[in-house]
Coordinates of C-alpha atoms and ligand atoms in Angstrom, one line a residue:
M1 CA -10.9 -25.9 -3.2
S2 CA -11.2 -25.8 -6.9
D3 CA -8.4 -24.9 -9.3
I4 CA -10.7 -22.2 -10.6
D5 CA -10.6 -20.5 -7.1
R6 CA -6.9 -20.8 -6.9
L7 CA -6.4 -19.4 -10.4
A8 CA -8.7 -16.5 -9.5
L9 CA -6.1 -15.1 -7.2
S10 CA -4.0 -14.2 -10.2
N11 CA -6.8 -12.4 -11.9
P12 CA -7.1 -8.7 -11.1
D13 CA -10.9 -8.8 -11.9
T14 CA -11.5 -11.2 -9.0
F15 CA -10.5 -8.4 -6.6
Q16 CA -13.4 -6.2 -7.8
D17 CA -15.6 -8.5 -5.7
Q18 CA -14.2 -8.5 -2.1
D19 CA -16.7 -11.0 -0.8
R20 CA -15.5 -13.5 -3.4
V21 CA -11.9 -12.9 -2.5
H22 CA -12.5 -13.4 1.2
Q23 CA -14.4 -16.6 0.5
I24 CA -11.3 -18.0 -1.4
F25 CA -9.0 -16.9 1.4
S26 CA -11.3 -18.4 4.1
S27 CA -11.3 -21.7 2.2
L28 CA -7.5 -21.7 1.8
R29 CA -7.0 -20.9 5.5
R30 CA -9.3 -23.8 6.5
E31 CA -8.3 -26.4 4.0
D32 CA -4.9 -25.6 2.6
P33 CA -3.2 -22.8 4.5
V34 CA 0.0 -23.0 2.5
G35 CA -1.7 -23.9 -0.8
W36 CA -0.3 -24.3 -4.3
C37 CA -1.9 -21.9 -6.9
P38 CA -1.4 -22.3 -10.6
E39 CA -1.0 -19.1 -12.7
P40 CA -2.2 -18.5 -16.3
Y41 CA 1.2 -17.3 -17.5
G42 CA 3.6 -18.1 -14.6
R43 CA 4.8 -21.3 -13.0
G44 CA 2.5 -21.0 -10.0
F45 CA 3.1 -19.9 -6.4
W46 CA 2.4 -20.9 -2.8
A47 CA -0.4 -18.9 -1.2
V48 CA 0.5 -18.3 2.4
T49 CA -2.8 -17.3 4.1
K50 CA -2.4 -17.8 7.9
Y51 CA -1.2 -15.1 10.2
Q52 CA 1.6 -17.1 11.9
D53 CA 3.0 -18.4 8.6
I54 CA 3.1 -14.9 7.1
Q55 CA 5.1 -13.7 10.1
Y56 CA 7.4 -16.7 9.9
V57 CA 8.2 -16.1 6.3
S58 CA 8.6 -12.4 6.8
K59 CA 11.1 -12.7 9.6
N60 CA 13.3 -15.2 7.8
P61 CA 14.8 -13.3 4.8
Q62 CA 17.7 -15.8 4.7
L63 CA 15.2 -18.4 3.6
F64 CA 12.6 -16.3 1.8
S65 CA 14.1 -13.5 -0.3
S66 CA 12.7 -10.2 -1.5
D67 CA 15.5 -9.9 -4.0
G68 CA 14.6 -8.1 -7.3
H69 CA 16.9 -10.4 -9.3
L70 CA 14.7 -13.3 -8.2
G71 CA 11.5 -11.6 -9.1
G72 CA 11.2 -9.2 -6.2
I73 CA 8.0 -8.6 -4.2
V74 CA 5.3 -8.8 -6.9
L75 CA 4.0 -12.1 -8.1
E76 CA 4.5 -11.6 -11.8
D77 CA 8.0 -11.8 -13.1
P78 CA 8.9 -9.6 -16.0
D79 CA 8.8 -12.6 -18.4
E80 CA 5.4 -13.5 -17.1
V81 CA 4.1 -10.0 -17.6
A82 CA 5.4 -10.0 -21.1
A83 CA 3.6 -13.3 -21.9
R84 CA 0.4 -12.0 -20.5
V85 CA 0.5 -8.6 -22.2
K86 CA 1.3 -10.3 -25.4
A87 CA -1.7 -12.7 -25.0
E88 CA -4.1 -10.0 -23.9
R89 CA -3.1 -7.2 -26.2
G90 CA -1.2 -8.9 -28.9
M91 CA 1.9 -6.8 -28.5
E92 CA 5.4 -7.2 -27.2
P93 CA 5.7 -5.0 -24.1
E94 CA 8.8 -3.1 -23.4
R95 CA 10.1 -4.0 -20.0
I96 CA 9.1 -1.3 -17.7
G97 CA 8.0 -1.3 -14.2
I98 CA 8.5 0.3 -10.9
F99 CA 11.1 -2.0 -9.7
E100 CA 13.1 -2.6 -12.8
G101 CA 16.5 -1.2 -13.7
G102 CA 17.6 -0.1 -10.3
R103 CA 16.6 -1.7 -7.1
S104 CA 15.2 -0.2 -4.0
M105 CA 15.3 -1.5 -0.4
I106 CA 12.0 -3.3 -0.8
T107 CA 13.5 -5.7 -3.3
M108 CA 16.7 -6.3 -1.4
D109 CA 17.8 -8.7 1.4
P110 CA 20.1 -8.0 4.3
P111 CA 22.8 -6.7 4.6
E112 CA 22.2 -4.6 1.4
H113 CA 18.7 -3.9 2.5
T114 CA 19.8 -2.7 5.9
A115 CA 22.2 -0.2 4.4
H116 CA 19.6 1.3 2.1
R117 CA 16.9 1.4 4.7
R118 CA 19.3 3.2 7.1
M119 CA 19.7 6.1 4.6
V120 CA 16.1 7.3 4.9
A121 CA 15.3 6.0 8.4
P122 CA 16.1 9.4 9.9
G123 CA 13.2 10.8 8.0
F124 CA 10.8 8.5 9.8
T125 CA 11.8 8.7 13.5
P126 CA 9.0 9.3 16.1
K127 CA 10.6 12.7 16.9
K128 CA 10.8 13.8 13.3
L129 CA 7.2 12.7 12.6
G130 CA 5.9 14.0 15.9
A131 CA 7.0 17.4 14.8
L132 CA 4.8 17.1 11.7
E133 CA 1.5 16.6 13.6
D134 CA 0.4 20.2 13.8
Q135 CA 1.2 20.5 10.1
I136 CA -0.9 17.5 9.3
R137 CA -3.8 19.0 11.2
E138 CA -3.5 22.3 9.4
R139 CA -3.4 20.5 6.0
V140 CA -6.4 18.3 6.9
N141 CA -8.4 21.4 7.9
N142 CA -7.5 23.2 4.7
I143 CA -8.6 20.2 2.7
L144 CA -11.8 19.9 4.6
D145 CA -12.4 23.7 4.2
R146 CA -12.6 23.2 0.5
I147 CA -15.6 20.8 0.8
A148 CA -17.2 22.5 3.8
D149 CA -20.0 24.2 1.8
K150 CA -20.8 21.1 -0.3
T151 CA -23.4 18.5 0.5
E152 CA -21.7 15.8 -1.5
C153 CA -18.3 15.2 -3.1
E154 CA -16.1 12.6 -4.7
F155 CA -14.1 11.7 -1.6
V156 CA -11.0 10.1 -3.2
E157 CA -9.9 13.0 -5.2
S158 CA -11.0 15.8 -2.8
V159 CA -9.8 14.3 0.5
A160 CA -8.2 10.8 0.6
A161 CA -5.7 11.5 -2.2
E162 CA -4.8 15.0 -1.1
L163 CA -3.4 14.5 2.3
P164 CA -0.8 11.7 1.6
I165 CA 0.5 13.5 -1.5
Q166 CA 0.8 16.8 0.3
M167 CA 2.8 15.1 3.1
L168 CA 5.0 13.4 0.5
A169 CA 5.8 16.8 -1.1
E170 CA 6.7 18.0 2.4
L171 CA 9.0 15.0 3.1
F172 CA 10.7 15.5 -0.2
G173 CA 11.0 19.2 0.4
V174 CA 9.4 20.1 -3.0
N175 CA 7.0 22.8 -4.0
Q176 CA 3.4 21.8 -3.1
E177 CA 2.3 22.5 -6.7
D178 CA 4.4 19.6 -7.9
R179 CA 2.2 17.2 -6.0
H180 CA -0.2 17.0 -8.9
K181 CA 2.5 15.6 -11.1
L182 CA 3.7 13.1 -8.4
F183 CA 0.1 12.0 -7.9
E184 CA -0.5 11.4 -11.6
W185 CA 2.7 9.6 -12.3
S186 CA 2.3 7.4 -9.2
N187 CA -1.2 6.4 -10.4
I188 CA -0.1 5.5 -13.8
V189 CA 2.9 3.5 -12.7
I190 CA 1.0 1.4 -10.2
G191 CA -2.3 1.2 -12.2
G192 CA -0.8 -0.7 -15.1
E193 CA -3.5 -3.3 -15.0
D194 CA -6.4 -0.8 -15.1
P195 CA -7.3 0.4 -18.5
D196 CA -8.9 3.4 -17.0
I197 CA -5.6 4.6 -15.6
S198 CA -2.8 3.3 -17.8
L199 CA -4.2 4.1 -21.2
S200 CA -1.4 2.5 -23.2
R201 CA 2.1 1.3 -23.0
E202 CA 3.4 4.6 -24.2
H203 CA 1.4 6.3 -21.5
V204 CA 3.1 4.3 -18.8
V205 CA 6.6 4.6 -20.4
N206 CA 6.1 8.4 -20.7
A207 CA 5.0 8.7 -17.1
F208 CA 7.9 6.7 -15.8
T209 CA 10.4 8.7 -17.9
E210 CA 8.9 12.0 -16.7
M211 CA 9.0 10.9 -13.1
A212 CA 12.6 9.8 -13.4
M213 CA 13.6 13.1 -15.0
Y214 CA 11.9 15.0 -12.3
G215 CA 13.7 12.7 -9.7
F216 CA 17.1 13.4 -11.2
G217 CA 16.4 17.1 -11.2
L218 CA 15.7 17.0 -7.5
A219 CA 18.9 15.0 -6.9
E220 CA 21.0 17.5 -8.7
D221 CA 19.5 20.3 -6.8
R222 CA 20.0 18.6 -3.4
K223 CA 23.6 17.8 -4.1
Q224 CA 24.1 21.6 -4.4
N225 CA 21.6 22.6 -1.7
P226 CA 21.3 19.9 0.9
G227 CA 18.3 20.1 3.2
N228 CA 16.6 18.0 5.8
D229 CA 14.5 16.0 3.4
L230 CA 14.3 12.5 2.0
I231 CA 15.9 13.4 -1.3
T232 CA 19.0 14.8 0.5
M233 CA 19.2 11.6 2.5
L234 CA 19.2 9.5 -0.7
V235 CA 21.9 11.5 -2.5
Q236 CA 24.3 11.6 0.4
P237 CA 27.1 9.0 0.7
N238 CA 26.0 6.0 2.9
A239 CA 27.8 4.8 6.1
D240 CA 30.6 3.3 3.9
G241 CA 31.0 6.5 1.9
E242 CA 29.3 5.1 -1.2
I243 CA 26.9 7.0 -3.4
M244 CA 23.8 5.3 -4.7
S245 CA 23.8 4.5 -8.4
N246 CA 21.4 6.6 -10.6
E247 CA 19.3 3.5 -11.2
D248 CA 19.0 2.7 -7.5
Y249 CA 18.2 6.3 -6.7
I250 CA 15.3 6.4 -9.1
S251 CA 14.0 3.1 -7.8
A252 CA 14.2 4.5 -4.2
F253 CA 12.5 7.7 -5.3
V254 CA 9.6 5.9 -7.1
L255 CA 9.2 3.5 -4.2
L256 CA 8.7 6.3 -1.8
V257 CA 6.2 8.1 -4.0
V258 CA 4.1 5.0 -4.7
A259 CA 4.4 3.4 -1.2
G260 CA 3.6 6.6 0.6
N261 CA 0.8 7.7 -1.6
E262 CA -1.5 5.0 -2.7
T263 CA -1.6 3.0 0.5
T264 CA -2.4 5.8 2.8
R265 CA -5.0 7.1 0.4
N266 CA -6.7 3.7 0.3
S267 CA -6.7 3.3 4.1
I268 CA -8.5 6.7 4.3
S269 CA -11.1 6.0 1.6
G270 CA -11.5 2.3 2.7
G271 CA -11.9 3.5 6.3
V272 CA -14.7 6.0 5.5
L273 CA -16.4 3.3 3.4
A274 CA -16.3 0.8 6.3
L275 CA -17.6 3.4 8.7
S276 CA -20.5 4.1 6.3
Q277 CA -21.3 0.4 5.9
Y278 CA -21.3 -0.1 9.7
P279 CA -22.8 3.2 10.9
E280 CA -23.1 1.9 14.5
Q281 CA -19.3 1.9 14.6
W282 CA -19.2 5.6 13.4
Q283 CA -21.7 6.3 16.2
K284 CA -19.4 4.7 18.8
L285 CA -16.6 7.0 17.6
L286 CA -18.8 10.1 17.8
A287 CA -19.7 9.1 21.3
D288 CA -16.1 8.3 22.4
R289 CA -13.1 9.9 20.7
S290 CA -10.7 7.9 22.9
L291 CA -11.5 4.9 20.6
I292 CA -9.8 6.6 17.6
P293 CA -6.4 4.9 17.9
R294 CA -8.2 1.5 18.0
A295 CA -10.4 2.5 15.1
V296 CA -7.3 3.4 13.1
N297 CA -5.8 0.0 13.7
E298 CA -9.1 -1.7 12.8
I299 CA -9.4 0.3 9.6
I300 CA -6.0 -0.7 8.4
R301 CA -6.6 -4.4 9.4
W302 CA -10.0 -4.3 7.6
V303 CA -8.8 -2.6 4.4
A304 CA -5.4 -4.3 4.0
P305 CA -4.2 -1.6 1.5
V306 CA -1.4 -3.8 0.3
I307 CA -3.1 -7.2 -0.5
Y308 CA 0.1 -9.3 -0.7
M309 CA 3.9 -9.2 -1.0
R310 CA 5.9 -12.0 -2.6
R311 CA 9.0 -13.8 -1.6
T312 CA 11.2 -16.4 -3.3
A313 CA 12.5 -19.5 -1.5
L314 CA 16.3 -19.6 -1.3
A315 CA 16.6 -23.2 -0.3
D316 CA 14.4 -26.3 0.0
T317 CA 12.4 -26.0 3.2
E318 CA 9.1 -26.8 4.9
L319 CA 6.2 -24.5 5.6
G320 CA 2.8 -25.5 7.0
G321 CA 3.6 -29.2 6.3
K322 CA 4.4 -28.4 2.6
Q323 CA 7.7 -29.0 0.9
I324 CA 8.9 -25.7 -0.6
K325 CA 11.5 -26.0 -3.3
K326 CA 14.4 -23.6 -3.8
G327 CA 13.2 -21.0 -6.4
D328 CA 9.5 -21.4 -5.5
K329 CA 7.4 -18.2 -5.3
L330 CA 5.3 -17.5 -2.2
A331 CA 2.6 -14.9 -1.8
L332 CA 2.1 -13.5 1.7
W333 CA -1.6 -12.6 1.6
Y334 CA -1.9 -9.9 4.3
M335 CA -5.5 -9.5 3.5
S336 CA -6.1 -13.1 4.5
G337 CA -3.8 -13.1 7.6
N338 CA -5.8 -10.1 8.9
R339 CA -8.9 -12.2 8.9
D340 CA -7.3 -15.3 10.5
E341 CA -9.9 -16.9 12.8
E342 CA -7.2 -18.3 15.1
V343 CA -5.9 -14.8 15.8
Y344 CA -9.0 -12.5 15.7
T345 CA -12.4 -12.9 17.4
D346 CA -15.1 -12.6 14.7
P347 CA -12.5 -11.4 12.2
F348 CA -15.3 -10.5 9.7
T349 CA -16.8 -8.0 12.2
F350 CA -15.6 -4.5 11.7
D351 CA -15.2 -3.3 15.3
V352 CA -13.6 0.0 16.3
T353 CA -13.2 -1.2 19.9
R354 CA -11.1 -4.2 18.9
D355 CA -7.9 -4.6 20.9
E356 CA -6.2 -7.7 19.6
A357 CA -3.0 -8.7 17.7
R358 CA -1.4 -6.2 15.5
H359 CA -2.6 -6.6 11.9
L360 CA -0.2 -7.5 9.1
S361 CA -1.1 -4.7 6.8
F362 CA 2.3 -3.0 7.3
G363 CA 4.1 -6.3 6.7
Y364 CA 6.3 -7.8 9.5
G365 CA 10.0 -8.2 10.3
Q366 CA 12.8 -7.0 8.0
H367 CA 10.7 -5.0 5.6
L368 CA 8.1 -3.7 8.1
C369 CA 6.7 -0.5 6.5
I370 CA 9.0 2.4 7.2
G371 CA 6.1 4.9 6.9
W372 CA 3.6 3.2 9.2
R373 CA 3.7 5.9 11.9
L374 CA 3.2 8.6 9.3
A375 CA 0.2 6.7 7.8
E376 CA -1.3 6.2 11.2
M377 CA -0.9 9.9 12.1
Q378 CA -2.6 11.0 8.9
L379 CA -5.5 8.6 9.4
T380 CA -5.8 9.6 13.1
V381 CA -5.9 13.4 12.4
L382 CA -8.3 13.0 9.5
L383 CA -10.7 10.8 11.4
T384 CA -10.7 13.2 14.3
E385 CA -11.5 16.2 12.1
L386 CA -14.1 14.4 10.1
L387 CA -15.9 13.4 13.3
E388 CA -15.8 17.0 14.4
R389 CA -16.8 18.7 11.2
F390 CA -18.8 16.1 9.2
P391 CA -20.6 13.9 11.8
D392 CA -23.1 12.8 9.1
I393 CA -20.6 11.9 6.4
S394 CA -21.5 8.7 4.5
A395 CA -20.4 7.0 1.3
T396 CA -23.5 6.9 -0.7
G397 CA -23.1 5.6 -4.2
Q398 CA -21.1 3.3 -6.4
V399 CA -17.6 2.6 -5.3
D400 CA -15.1 2.0 -8.2
R401 CA -12.1 -0.1 -7.4
M402 CA -8.8 -0.3 -9.3
R403 CA -8.3 -3.4 -11.4
T404 CA -5.4 -5.0 -9.4
N405 CA -4.8 -7.9 -7.1
F406 CA -1.9 -6.0 -5.4
L407 CA -3.4 -2.9 -3.9
N408 CA -6.9 -2.6 -2.4
S409 CA -7.5 0.6 -4.2
I410 CA -10.6 2.7 -4.5
K411 CA -10.7 5.0 -7.6
R412 CA -13.9 6.9 -6.9
M413 CA -16.2 7.1 -4.0
P414 CA -19.1 9.6 -3.7
V415 CA -19.9 10.7 -0.2
N416 CA -22.8 12.7 1.3
L417 CA -21.4 15.4 3.6
Q418 CA -24.2 17.3 5.3
A419 CA -21.5 19.3 7.0
K420 CA -22.0 20.6 10.4
K421 CA -21.2 24.3 10.0
H422 CA -17.8 25.0 11.4
A423 CA -18.0 26.9 14.7
A424 CA -15.9 30.0 14.1
Ligands
HEM501 C1 -1.6 2.6 5.3 C2 -0.5 2.9 4.7 C3 0.6 2.0 4.3 C4 0.6 0.6 4.2 C5 -0.6 -0.3 4.3 C6 1.9 0.2 3.8 C7 2.3 -1.2 3.6 C8 3.6 -1.6 3.5 C9 4.0 -3.0 3.5 C10 3.1 -4.2 3.5 C11 5.3 -3.0 3.4 C12 6.2 -4.3 3.5 C13 6.8 -4.8 2.2 C14 7.4 -6.2 2.4 O1 7.3 -6.8 3.4 O2 7.9 -6.6 1.3 C15 5.8 -1.6 3.3 C16 7.1 -1.2 3.1 C17 7.4 0.1 2.9 N1 6.7 1.2 3.0 FE1 4.7 1.2 3.5 N2 2.7 1.3 3.7 C18 2.0 2.4 4.0 C19 2.4 3.7 4.1 C20 3.7 4.1 3.8 C21 4.2 5.5 3.8 C22 3.3 6.7 4.3 C23 5.5 5.4 3.4 C24 6.4 6.6 3.2 C25 6.2 7.8 3.1 C26 5.8 4.1 3.1 C27 7.0 3.6 2.6 C28 7.4 2.3 2.6 C29 8.8 1.8 2.3 C30 9.9 2.7 1.9 C31 8.8 0.5 2.4 C32 10.0 -0.5 2.2 C33 10.5 -0.9 3.6 C34 11.6 -1.9 3.5 O3 11.7 -2.6 2.5 O4 12.4 -2.1 4.4 N3 4.7 3.3 3.4 N4 4.7 -0.8 3.4

């Protein structure tokens, strides 16, 4: 394993070529499963690439912290981002970012994490989400109605992005028209590395400020008019009677918008892409709809919408035979764990009948994705209706990926629809 390959994991451009990324991960799993990787502007990190090791780190927050003060869950610390932006663009960046200022549950450790997670957990219970299923189906059908007479369309904007953002607007209890703003802000805030999305520093700062102002407006409203929505849950006093600070509230709000929006979108578009690349798998689903739940799991394993999350070692410890020092950074590469040969049979085969270990795409342990059921429901309903209404759908042209090593994100994906006319 060369240093060039190890360095490549820090370069967002590498992730435009998924084959190359998987080659690097395969080598690491084989030769150096907990492997030290240098960084161009940071002090380097441990790449954790095996399934079991990722699980071990995730379930030991007392040893491996998500704390924002220690750098949080993204690899680049603010100082490192500043050094890189200065080197690449020749300017001093202002410190902005989704997880700065306040902190949200994703950058907290227990017991603080537990208290914050509990506040919104009632919004994600099986009962609460189960009651949304009919609504999801109705929304899916309305979205598909809009493309029903077309023979081709740009799938990300017309379908994949629409459903998750409509559902978020629903969970927040906001006007559906506002979803366009939420969608745009979320793209800009998360797409900071992609010049196509984040046009300039001002652009990102403005988007973040507008989003925060909008979030505060909602909070004020819900304090007066409480409802049954996530915003009301965030502005209410917690179990100890404490109210969240303004900074933490905004972090929690932005986390929900970004986490619930981008990831689900990318599992939808990445799923349709995989089913187009492996048409025999699509045929299997057309022949047997009972495979849909397994297909949903396989899509999320295959895509790994969140490529990694980071932790920081709180003490000297050992992992995979390596001595980890207090303060060291570790990246949990879910994308790699999902292709671990010791856990999956033929992990590089996309197989909608696969019935093996749960993938790591939703994380594991303490921070297991709070929205996983909602994401799976959306993918299940959408897949079911696509099979019914567009049995010949296929991604046809150039797929554009976002420039990032954090999210496996598709920006544009043309599809051919050849829609079966809807039986009235
Ligand atoms: C396919 C879709 C999704 C994927 C792949 C995904 C992935 C993840 C991952 C990997 C984590 C763990 C972070 C860590 O260990 O540090 C996480 C946490 C989280 N996700 Fe998701 N997510 C998805 C959908 C959603 C949805 C729909 C929502 C909400 C509407 C959501 C909200 C959250 C929140 C709030 C957390 C933080 C949980 C905590 O820190 O305890 N996610 N997600």
